[in-house]
Amino acid sequence: MQPQNEQRTGLVYGTAAYVVWGLLPLYWHLLGDLAPTEILAHRMVWSLPVAVLILAAIRRWSWVRELVRQPKRLGMVLVCAAVISVNWFLYIWAVNAGHVLEASLGYFINPLVSIAFGVLVLRERLRPLQWTAVGVGTAAVVVMAVAYGQVPWISLALAFTFATYGLVKKGVKLGGIEGFSAETAMQFLPALGILIFLGARGEAGFLTGGVGQMLLLMGCGVATALPLIAFGAAAVRLPLTVLGMLQYLAPTFQFALGLLVFHEEMPVERWAGFGLVWLALVVLTYDAVRTARSARTALATARKTAQEVVGETAAALTPATAEQATRDTAPAAGQSVPAATSASAPSVPAAAPGSATELGASKH
């Protein structure tokens, strides 16, 4: 029962994380009168206090000292912070410039880009269906590029920056909260400098937009941290296959918002491109589920075989063990038991091979 309860809890956390990420365009749209640079700076600045409060609540500080003593890992964290900053900026700009559908396409493409990185950078070997998914995804980009007369650069930029972030983060090997805290600590000073510069020029919306806008800007840190925390809670409770399928919730919500709320255009060419990407993701998901099922079946077979071998070995050893015990405890044929044995303390017999006495002697 406990594993099922844990998985249900993980499913709730994972769904909450991806739904919040999927609905973030609504939040950024409320701040549409501000420059994307200022929104991004506030997101970075207010994320750090949230991260510090979380670390204080869970009392998890030991990783900080270890990290600062490793310049290579610090450099990788800096790369992560820089790449995710570019990703955040592009996403905020795309939403407020009326490109929500292109932004959603970027996160649909992202798993395919991550697979390509696995082949090119990590030298991983793809299964045939994975190659098929990558090929179909590439065809989708070509179709949209030809139809629109230009490459869908917003989608590709979001996909490549987030895939790069994931690749570098894999090498940093920090937990969700720790990684978020380290990255926002590096973003804090540059972001604060931008806000001070805007304030000095009289262009800071935080001071001129009223209380509502001020609260929305301060809430950027919470909007960034909460889904990340929920994702971390889901990641330790759910299989990767389930988590992988949940990730499509976010771009699906973004797609629905772009189409139904922001009323962006969806010509036939764009439908064709999206359709090919969705086909690629169906193939990818089917391959992941089938591979996971095969792995579980193989593991169950291996466990069953191991149990059978252990049972057969135990059954074969039982008679021999009984016979050995009989030889160790019974007197030799024709040998009499001294009368004093029953009245006085037993004398120590000569150690039989493999007996407790011999094993005890061998310890010394």
PDB file of C-alpha atoms in Angstrom, residues 109 112 129-144 272-284:
ATOM      1  CA  ILE A 109      10.599  19.671 -29.317  1.00  0.00           C
ATOM      2  CA  LEU A 112      13.890  15.292 -29.114  1.00  0.00           C
ATOM      3  CA  LEU A 129      12.020   3.972 -32.545  1.00  0.00           C
ATOM      4  CA  GLN A 130      14.028   6.790 -30.967  1.00  0.00           C
ATOM      5  CA  TRP A 131      15.732   7.403 -34.304  1.00  0.00           C
ATOM      6  CA  THR A 132      12.283   7.435 -35.925  1.00  0.00           C
ATOM      7  CA  ALA A 133      11.017  10.029 -33.423  1.00  0.00           C
ATOM      8  CA  VAL A 134      14.026  12.285 -34.013  1.00  0.00           C
ATOM      9  CA  GLY A 135      13.562  11.987 -37.780  1.00  0.00           C
ATOM     10  CA  VAL A 136       9.862  12.878 -37.595  1.00  0.00           C
ATOM     11  CA  GLY A 137      10.644  15.841 -35.314  1.00  0.00           C
ATOM     12  CA  THR A 138      13.252  17.095 -37.768  1.00  0.00           C
ATOM     13  CA  ALA A 139      10.727  16.789 -40.588  1.00  0.00           C
ATOM     14  CA  ALA A 140       8.309  18.936 -38.550  1.00  0.00           C
ATOM     15  CA  VAL A 141      10.855  21.740 -38.256  1.00  0.00           C
ATOM     16  CA  VAL A 142      11.589  21.540 -42.004  1.00  0.00           C
ATOM     17  CA  VAL A 143       7.860  21.680 -42.842  1.00  0.00           C
ATOM     18  CA  MET A 144       7.310  24.793 -40.744  1.00  0.00           C
ATOM     19  CA  ALA A 272       1.024  20.145 -39.926  1.00  0.00           C
ATOM     20  CA  GLY A 273       4.198  20.974 -38.032  1.00  0.00           C
ATOM     21  CA  PHE A 274       2.595  20.452 -34.632  1.00  0.00           C
ATOM     22  CA  GLY A 275       1.013  17.216 -35.866  1.00  0.00           C
ATOM     23  CA  LEU A 276       4.405  15.812 -36.871  1.00  0.00           C
ATOM     24  CA  VAL A 277       5.930  16.792 -33.535  1.00  0.00           C
ATOM     25  CA  TRP A 278       3.055  15.138 -31.663  1.00  0.00           C
ATOM     26  CA  LEU A 279       3.529  12.008 -33.782  1.00  0.00           C
ATOM     27  CA  ALA A 280       7.213  11.968 -32.860  1.00  0.00           C
ATOM     28  CA  LEU A 281       6.336  12.278 -29.169  1.00  0.00           C
ATOM     29  CA  VAL A 282       3.810   9.434 -29.417  1.00  0.00           C
ATOM     30  CA  VAL A 283       6.516   7.209 -30.928  1.00  0.00           C
ATOM     31  CA  LEU A 284       8.984   8.305 -28.243  1.00  0.00           C
TER      32      LEU A 284
END
